[in-house]
Structures are given as C-alpha cells and as structure tokens.
PDB file of C-alpha atoms in Angstrom:
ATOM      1  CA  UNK A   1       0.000   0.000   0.000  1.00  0.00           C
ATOM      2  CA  UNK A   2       1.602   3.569  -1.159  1.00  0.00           C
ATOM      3  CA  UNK A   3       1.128   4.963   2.687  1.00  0.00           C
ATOM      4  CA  UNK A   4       1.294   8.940   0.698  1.00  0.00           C
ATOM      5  CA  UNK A   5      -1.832   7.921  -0.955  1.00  0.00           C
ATOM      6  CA  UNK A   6      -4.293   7.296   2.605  1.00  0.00           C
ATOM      7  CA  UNK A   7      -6.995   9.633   1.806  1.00  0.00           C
ATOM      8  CA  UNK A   8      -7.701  12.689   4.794  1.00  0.00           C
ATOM      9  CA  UNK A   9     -10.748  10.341   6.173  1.00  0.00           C
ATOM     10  CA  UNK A  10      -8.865   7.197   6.321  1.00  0.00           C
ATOM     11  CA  UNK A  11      -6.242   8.977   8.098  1.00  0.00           C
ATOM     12  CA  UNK A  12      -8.937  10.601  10.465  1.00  0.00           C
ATOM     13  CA  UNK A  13     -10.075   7.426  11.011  1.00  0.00           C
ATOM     14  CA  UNK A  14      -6.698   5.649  11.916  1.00  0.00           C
ATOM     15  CA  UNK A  15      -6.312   8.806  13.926  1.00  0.00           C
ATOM     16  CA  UNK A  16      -9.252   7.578  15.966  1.00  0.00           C
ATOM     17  CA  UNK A  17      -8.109   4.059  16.356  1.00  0.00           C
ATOM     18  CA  UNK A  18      -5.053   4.947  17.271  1.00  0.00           C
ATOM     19  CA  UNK A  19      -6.352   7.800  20.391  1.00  0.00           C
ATOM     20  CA  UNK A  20      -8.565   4.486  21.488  1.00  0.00           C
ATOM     21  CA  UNK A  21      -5.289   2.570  22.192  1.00  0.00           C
ATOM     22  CA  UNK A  22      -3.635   5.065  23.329  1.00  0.00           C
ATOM     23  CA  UNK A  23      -5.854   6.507  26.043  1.00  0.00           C
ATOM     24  CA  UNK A  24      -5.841   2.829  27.404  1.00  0.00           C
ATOM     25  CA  UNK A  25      -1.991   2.694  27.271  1.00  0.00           C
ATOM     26  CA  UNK A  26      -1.723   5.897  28.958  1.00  0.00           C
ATOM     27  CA  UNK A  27      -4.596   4.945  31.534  1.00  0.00           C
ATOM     28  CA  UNK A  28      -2.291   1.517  32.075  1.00  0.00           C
ATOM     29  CA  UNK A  29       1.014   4.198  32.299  1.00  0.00           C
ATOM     30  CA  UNK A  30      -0.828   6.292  34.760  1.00  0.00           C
ATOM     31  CA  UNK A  31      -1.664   3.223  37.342  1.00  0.00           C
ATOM     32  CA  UNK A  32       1.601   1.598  37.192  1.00  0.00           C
ATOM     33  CA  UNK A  33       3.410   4.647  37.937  1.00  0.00           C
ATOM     34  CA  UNK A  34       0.783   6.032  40.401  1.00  0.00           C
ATOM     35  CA  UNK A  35       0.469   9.231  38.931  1.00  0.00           C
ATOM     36  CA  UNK A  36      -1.665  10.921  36.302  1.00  0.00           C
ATOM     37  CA  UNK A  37      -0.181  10.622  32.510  1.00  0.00           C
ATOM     38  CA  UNK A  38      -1.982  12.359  30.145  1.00  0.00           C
ATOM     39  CA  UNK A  39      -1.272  12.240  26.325  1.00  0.00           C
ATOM     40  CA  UNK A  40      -1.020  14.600  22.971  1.00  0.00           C
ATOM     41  CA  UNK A  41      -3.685  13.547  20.164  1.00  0.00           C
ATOM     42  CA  UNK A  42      -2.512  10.685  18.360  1.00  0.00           C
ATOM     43  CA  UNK A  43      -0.488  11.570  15.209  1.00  0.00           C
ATOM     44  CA  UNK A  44      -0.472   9.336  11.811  1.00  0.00           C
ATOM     45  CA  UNK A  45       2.685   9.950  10.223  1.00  0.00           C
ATOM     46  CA  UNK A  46       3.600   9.304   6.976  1.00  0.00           C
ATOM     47  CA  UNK A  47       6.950  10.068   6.606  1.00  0.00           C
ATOM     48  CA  UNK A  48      10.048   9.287   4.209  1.00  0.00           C
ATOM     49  CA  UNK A  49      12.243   6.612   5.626  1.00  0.00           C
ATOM     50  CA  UNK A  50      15.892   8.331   5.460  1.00  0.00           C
ATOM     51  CA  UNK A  51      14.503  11.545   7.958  1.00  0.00           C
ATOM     52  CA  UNK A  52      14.401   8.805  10.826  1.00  0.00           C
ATOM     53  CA  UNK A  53      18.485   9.433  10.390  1.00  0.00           C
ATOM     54  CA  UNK A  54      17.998  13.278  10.829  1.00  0.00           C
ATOM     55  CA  UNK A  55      15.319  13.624  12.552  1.00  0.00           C
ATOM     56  CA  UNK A  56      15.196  15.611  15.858  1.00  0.00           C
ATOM     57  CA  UNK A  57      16.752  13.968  18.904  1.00  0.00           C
ATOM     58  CA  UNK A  58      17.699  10.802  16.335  1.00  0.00           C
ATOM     59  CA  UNK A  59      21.153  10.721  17.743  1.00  0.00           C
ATOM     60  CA  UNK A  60      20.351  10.770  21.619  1.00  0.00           C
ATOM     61  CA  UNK A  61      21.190   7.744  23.501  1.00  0.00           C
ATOM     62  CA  UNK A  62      17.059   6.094  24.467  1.00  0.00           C
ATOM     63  CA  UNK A  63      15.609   3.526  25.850  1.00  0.00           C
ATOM     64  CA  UNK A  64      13.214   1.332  23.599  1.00  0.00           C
ATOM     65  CA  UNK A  65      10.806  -1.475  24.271  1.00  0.00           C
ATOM     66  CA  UNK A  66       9.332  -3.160  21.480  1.00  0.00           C
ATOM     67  CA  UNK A  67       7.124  -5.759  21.461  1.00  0.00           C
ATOM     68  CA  UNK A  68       5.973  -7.530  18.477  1.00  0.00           C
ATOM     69  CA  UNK A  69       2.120  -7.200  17.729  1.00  0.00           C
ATOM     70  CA  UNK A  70       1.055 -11.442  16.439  1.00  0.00           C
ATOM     71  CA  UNK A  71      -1.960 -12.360  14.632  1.00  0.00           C
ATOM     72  CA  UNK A  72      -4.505 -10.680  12.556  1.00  0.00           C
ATOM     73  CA  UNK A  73      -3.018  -7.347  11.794  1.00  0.00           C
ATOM     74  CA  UNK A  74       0.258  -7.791  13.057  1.00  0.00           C
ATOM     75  CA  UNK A  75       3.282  -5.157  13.206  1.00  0.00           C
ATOM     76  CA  UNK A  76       5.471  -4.092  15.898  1.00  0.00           C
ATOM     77  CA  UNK A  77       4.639  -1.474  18.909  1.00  0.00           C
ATOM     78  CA  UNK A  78       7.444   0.502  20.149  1.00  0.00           C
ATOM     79  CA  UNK A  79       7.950   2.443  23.437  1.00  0.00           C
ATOM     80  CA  UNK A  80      10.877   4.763  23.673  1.00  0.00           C
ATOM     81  CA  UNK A  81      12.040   6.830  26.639  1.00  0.00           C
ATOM     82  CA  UNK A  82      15.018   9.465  26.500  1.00  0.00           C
ATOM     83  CA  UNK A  83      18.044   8.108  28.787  1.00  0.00           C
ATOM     84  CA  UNK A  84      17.535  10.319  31.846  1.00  0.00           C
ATOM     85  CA  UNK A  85      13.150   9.465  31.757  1.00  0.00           C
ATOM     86  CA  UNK A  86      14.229   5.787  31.525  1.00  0.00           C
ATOM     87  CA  UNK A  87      16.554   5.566  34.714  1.00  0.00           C
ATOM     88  CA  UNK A  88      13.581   7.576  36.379  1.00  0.00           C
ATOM     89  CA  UNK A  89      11.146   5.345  35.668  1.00  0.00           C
ATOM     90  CA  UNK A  90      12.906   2.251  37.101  1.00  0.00           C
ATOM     91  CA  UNK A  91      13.665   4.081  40.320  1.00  0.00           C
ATOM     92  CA  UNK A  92      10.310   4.952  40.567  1.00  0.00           C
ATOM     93  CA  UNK A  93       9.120   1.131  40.256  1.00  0.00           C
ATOM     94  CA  UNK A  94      12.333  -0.326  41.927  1.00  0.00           C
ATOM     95  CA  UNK A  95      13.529   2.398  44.610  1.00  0.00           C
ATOM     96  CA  UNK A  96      17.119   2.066  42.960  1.00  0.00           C
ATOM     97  CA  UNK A  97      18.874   3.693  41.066  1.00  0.00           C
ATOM     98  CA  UNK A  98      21.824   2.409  38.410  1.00  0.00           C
ATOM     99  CA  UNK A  99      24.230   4.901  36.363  1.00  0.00           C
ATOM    100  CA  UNK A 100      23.766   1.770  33.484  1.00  0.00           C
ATOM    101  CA  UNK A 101      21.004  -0.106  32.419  1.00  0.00           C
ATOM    102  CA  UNK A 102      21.501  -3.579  34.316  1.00  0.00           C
ATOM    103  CA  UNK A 103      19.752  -6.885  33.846  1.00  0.00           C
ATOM    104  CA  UNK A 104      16.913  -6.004  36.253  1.00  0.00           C
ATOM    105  CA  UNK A 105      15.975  -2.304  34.962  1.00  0.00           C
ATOM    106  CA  UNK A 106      15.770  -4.215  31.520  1.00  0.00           C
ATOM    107  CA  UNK A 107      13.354  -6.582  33.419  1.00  0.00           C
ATOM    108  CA  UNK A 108      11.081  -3.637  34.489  1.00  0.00           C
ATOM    109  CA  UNK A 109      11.204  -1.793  31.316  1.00  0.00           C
ATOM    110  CA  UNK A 110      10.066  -4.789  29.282  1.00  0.00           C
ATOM    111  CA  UNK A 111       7.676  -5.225  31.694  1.00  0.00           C
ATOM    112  CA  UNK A 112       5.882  -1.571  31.608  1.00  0.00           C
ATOM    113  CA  UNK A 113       6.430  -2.553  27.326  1.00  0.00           C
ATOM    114  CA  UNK A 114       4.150  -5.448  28.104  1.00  0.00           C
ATOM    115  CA  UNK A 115       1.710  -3.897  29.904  1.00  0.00           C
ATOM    116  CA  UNK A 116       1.091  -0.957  27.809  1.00  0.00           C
ATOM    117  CA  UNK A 117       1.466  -2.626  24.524  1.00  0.00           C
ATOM    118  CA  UNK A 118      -1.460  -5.285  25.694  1.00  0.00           C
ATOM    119  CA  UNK A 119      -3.551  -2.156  26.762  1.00  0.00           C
ATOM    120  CA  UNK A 120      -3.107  -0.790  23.347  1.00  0.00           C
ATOM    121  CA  UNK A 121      -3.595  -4.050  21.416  1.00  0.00           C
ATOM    122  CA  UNK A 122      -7.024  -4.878  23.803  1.00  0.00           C
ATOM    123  CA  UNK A 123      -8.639  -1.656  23.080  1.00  0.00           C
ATOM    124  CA  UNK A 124      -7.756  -2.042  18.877  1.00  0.00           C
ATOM    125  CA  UNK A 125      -9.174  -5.382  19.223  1.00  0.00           C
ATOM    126  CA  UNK A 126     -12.418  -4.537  20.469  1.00  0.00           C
ATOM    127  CA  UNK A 127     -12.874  -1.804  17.980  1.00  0.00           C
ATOM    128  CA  UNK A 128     -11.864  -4.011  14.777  1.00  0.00           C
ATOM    129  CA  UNK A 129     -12.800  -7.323  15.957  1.00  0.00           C
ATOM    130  CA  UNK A 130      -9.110  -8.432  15.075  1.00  0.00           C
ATOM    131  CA  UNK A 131      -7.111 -10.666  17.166  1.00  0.00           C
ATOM    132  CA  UNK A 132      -4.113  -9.324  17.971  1.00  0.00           C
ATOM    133  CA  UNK A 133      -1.864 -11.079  20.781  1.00  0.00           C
ATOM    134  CA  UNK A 134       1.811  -9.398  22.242  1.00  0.00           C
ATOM    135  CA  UNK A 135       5.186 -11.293  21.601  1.00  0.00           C
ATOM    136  CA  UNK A 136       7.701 -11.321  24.559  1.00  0.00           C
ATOM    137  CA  UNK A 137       9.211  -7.533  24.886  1.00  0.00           C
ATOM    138  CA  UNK A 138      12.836  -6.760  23.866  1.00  0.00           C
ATOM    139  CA  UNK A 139      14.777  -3.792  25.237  1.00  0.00           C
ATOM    140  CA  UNK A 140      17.619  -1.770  23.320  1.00  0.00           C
ATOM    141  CA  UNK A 141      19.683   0.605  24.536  1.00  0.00           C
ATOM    142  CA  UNK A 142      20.863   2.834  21.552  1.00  0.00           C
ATOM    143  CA  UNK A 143      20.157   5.933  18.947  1.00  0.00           C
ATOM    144  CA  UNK A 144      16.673   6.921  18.614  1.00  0.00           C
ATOM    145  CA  UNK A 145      17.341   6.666  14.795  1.00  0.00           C
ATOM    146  CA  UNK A 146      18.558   3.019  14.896  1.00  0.00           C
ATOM    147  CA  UNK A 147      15.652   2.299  16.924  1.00  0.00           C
ATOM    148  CA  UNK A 148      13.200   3.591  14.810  1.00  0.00           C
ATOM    149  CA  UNK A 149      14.601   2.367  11.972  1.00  0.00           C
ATOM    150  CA  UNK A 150      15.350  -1.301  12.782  1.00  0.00           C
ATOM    151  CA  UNK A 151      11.685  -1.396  14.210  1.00  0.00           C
ATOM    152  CA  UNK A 152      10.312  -0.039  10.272  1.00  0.00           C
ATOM    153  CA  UNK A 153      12.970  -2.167   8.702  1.00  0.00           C
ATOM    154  CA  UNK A 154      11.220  -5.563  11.072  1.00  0.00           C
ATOM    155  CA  UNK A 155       8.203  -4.324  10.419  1.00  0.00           C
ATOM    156  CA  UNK A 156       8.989  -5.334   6.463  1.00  0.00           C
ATOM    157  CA  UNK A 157       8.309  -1.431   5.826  1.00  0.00           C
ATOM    158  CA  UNK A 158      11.066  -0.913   3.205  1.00  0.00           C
ATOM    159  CA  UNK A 159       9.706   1.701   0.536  1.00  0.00           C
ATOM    160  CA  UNK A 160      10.495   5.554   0.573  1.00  0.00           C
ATOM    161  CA  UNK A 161       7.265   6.003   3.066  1.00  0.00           C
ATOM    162  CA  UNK A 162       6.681   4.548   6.388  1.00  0.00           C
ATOM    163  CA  UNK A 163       4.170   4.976   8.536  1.00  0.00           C
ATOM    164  CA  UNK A 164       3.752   4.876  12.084  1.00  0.00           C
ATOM    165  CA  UNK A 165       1.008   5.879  15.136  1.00  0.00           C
ATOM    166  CA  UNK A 166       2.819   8.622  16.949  1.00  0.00           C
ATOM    167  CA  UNK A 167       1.879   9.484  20.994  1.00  0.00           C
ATOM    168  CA  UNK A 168       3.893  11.120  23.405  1.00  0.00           C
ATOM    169  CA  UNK A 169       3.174  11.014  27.115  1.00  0.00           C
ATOM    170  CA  UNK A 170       2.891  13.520  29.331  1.00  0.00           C
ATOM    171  CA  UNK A 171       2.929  13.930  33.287  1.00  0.00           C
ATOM    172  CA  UNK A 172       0.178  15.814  35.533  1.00  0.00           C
ATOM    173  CA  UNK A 173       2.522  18.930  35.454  1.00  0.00           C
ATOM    174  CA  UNK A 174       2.439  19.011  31.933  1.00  0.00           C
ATOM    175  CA  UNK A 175       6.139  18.630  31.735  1.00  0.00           C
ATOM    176  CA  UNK A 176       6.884  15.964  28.820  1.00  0.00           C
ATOM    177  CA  UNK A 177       7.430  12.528  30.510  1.00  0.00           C
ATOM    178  CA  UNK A 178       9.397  11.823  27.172  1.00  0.00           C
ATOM    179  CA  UNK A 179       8.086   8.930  26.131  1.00  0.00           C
ATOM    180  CA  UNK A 180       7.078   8.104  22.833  1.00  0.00           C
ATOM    181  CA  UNK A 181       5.039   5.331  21.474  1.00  0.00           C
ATOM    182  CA  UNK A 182       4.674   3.817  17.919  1.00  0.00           C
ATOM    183  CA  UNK A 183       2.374   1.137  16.467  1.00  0.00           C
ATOM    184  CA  UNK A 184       4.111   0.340  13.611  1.00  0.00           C
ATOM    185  CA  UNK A 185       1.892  -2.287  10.740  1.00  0.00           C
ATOM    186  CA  UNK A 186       3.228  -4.994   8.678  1.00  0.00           C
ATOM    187  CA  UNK A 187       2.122  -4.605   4.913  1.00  0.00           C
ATOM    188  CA  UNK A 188      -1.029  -5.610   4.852  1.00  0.00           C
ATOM    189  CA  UNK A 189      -2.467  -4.458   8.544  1.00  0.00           C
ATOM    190  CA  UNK A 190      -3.182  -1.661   7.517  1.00  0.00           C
ATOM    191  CA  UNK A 191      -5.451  -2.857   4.972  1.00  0.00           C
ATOM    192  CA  UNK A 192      -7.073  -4.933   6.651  1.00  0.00           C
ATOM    193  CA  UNK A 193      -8.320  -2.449   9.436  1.00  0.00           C
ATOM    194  CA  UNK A 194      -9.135   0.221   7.109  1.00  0.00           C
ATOM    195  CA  UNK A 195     -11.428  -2.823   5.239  1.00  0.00           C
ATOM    196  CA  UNK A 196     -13.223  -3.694   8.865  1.00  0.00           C
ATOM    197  CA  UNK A 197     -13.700   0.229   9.507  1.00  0.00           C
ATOM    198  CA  UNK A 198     -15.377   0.508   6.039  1.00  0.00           C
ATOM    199  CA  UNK A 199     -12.647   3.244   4.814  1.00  0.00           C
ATOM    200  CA  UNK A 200     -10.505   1.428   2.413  1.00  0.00           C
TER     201      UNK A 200
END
C-alpha cells in the first residue's frame, strides 16, 4: 500500500483508532506509575524513511521497548524513553537507582512494554474485531534513529514512506514525561483495518 496515498478520512479514522489505544496505554502508564499521565492527540505519520536518520533527537542515547504485535493485523509497537526518563522510571518502580542499564531495569522496562502494549492491542481489538496477541518484549539501549529504523525495517516497511502511530506522554505537570510510542503495521495491517472500519 503507497502509505502517501491514505486519503484525509482514512487517516482521520486511523487517527481515531489509534487515540482508542492510546488513552488505554496511557490509563495503564498512569496506574503503574501512580500518577496521572496524560497524552497529545494521536499523530499518523507518513513520513520518508531516510529523515528517521535526521530527525530531531535521532542521535540521543534512548531507551526502547518493542514488542511484536502477532496475529490478525500484526506489526510491531514501540515504546521509547530518553536516557535520563528511563533511569527515572525504574527508580520509581524499583527504589534504585543504576548509572547503566543492568539486567533487572531491563526486566522492568520490558515489563511496563508489556503492559502498555497489551492495553493498546485490547482496546484495537475490540474496535476491529481483530485478534491481535503481544510477543515477549525486547529492550535496546541505543540511537533513537537506529531504533526507529530497525523497528520499520522488522516491520517489512522498506519503501520511501513509512508509517507509524505517533503518541507522546505527558505527566500531571504538563512537563513531557518523554516517552514516545509507535504502532508500527506490517504490509497488509493496515489494509485490513481500514477494510473492517469501512474506509478502504
């Protein structure tokens, strides 16, 4: 599917699925964390695949959490944090705090993956009627740009465009809790939810 093509309604409409599962992700944030999380409106991009490389921020050092979306329409989800929101997030779940990412902050990161990514997944299926089931959650410490891009480039998304479901995550102060999350669909998932929403 030639992503640059999606016509302003099906993109209001994936806009729509996408603020579904994220409001539930953020809701799931919010309770594991024990403090309110809100979120900016969902954002379909369609961008060109070599501005991941020189895009803002795409050579700070982040945290990401992907998990790998199975069945129906799958794709991959991917959570990144910025370095410093990371190591605040596992002291906040842990009590301790590590100048490197060990073993058991890993742990806890893929764990908060897992829980928001099923959140997400949940509230998509019982808008589409898809089944959609979470693979085990991998953690990479690295450039934002290599994450991105190894997440489009698993995702089999390997033409000029890529899309992605954009939300960032913000705290009760309305300081940025810099935390970004992506749904990210296979060739062919997109497809098929535009065909169940009655848009394609």
């Amino acid at each position: 599917m030639d992503y640059s093509k999606l016509t302003p309604m099906q993109l209001d409409v994936l806009s729509e699925v996408s603020n579904i599962g994220a409001g539930n992700a953020a809701t799931a944030l919010s309770q594991l964390l024990n403090r309110k999380i809100d979120m900016t409106a969902p954002q379909v991009n369609v961008i060109p695949f070599e501005t991941i490389f020189t895009g803002i921020g795409s050579e700070e050092i982040a945290a990401g959490v992907m998990v790998r979306v199975l069945g129906d329409a799958p794709g991959n989800i991917l959570f990144v944090f910025e370095q410093e929101t990371a190591f605040n997030v596992i002291e906040a779940l842990t009590g301790s705090r590590n100048k490197e990412l060990n073993e058991f902050g890993a742990s806890v990161l893929c764990e908060i993956g897992n829980i928001i990514s099923s959140s997400y997944m949940n509230a998509i299926s019982k808008f589409t009627g898809l089944l959609l089931t979470p693979s085990v959650p991998a953690v990479s410490f690295d450039m934002v740009g290599a994450i991105l891009s190894t997440s489009f480039i698993e995702s089999g998304q390997f033409d000029d465009n890529v899309l992605d479901f954009e939300t960032e995550f913000l705290q009760d102060d309305s300081t940025k809790l810099s935390g970004h999350f992506y749904y990210i669909p296979m060739p062919g998932s997109l497809e098929k939810i535009l065909n169940i929403l009655g848009v394609n």
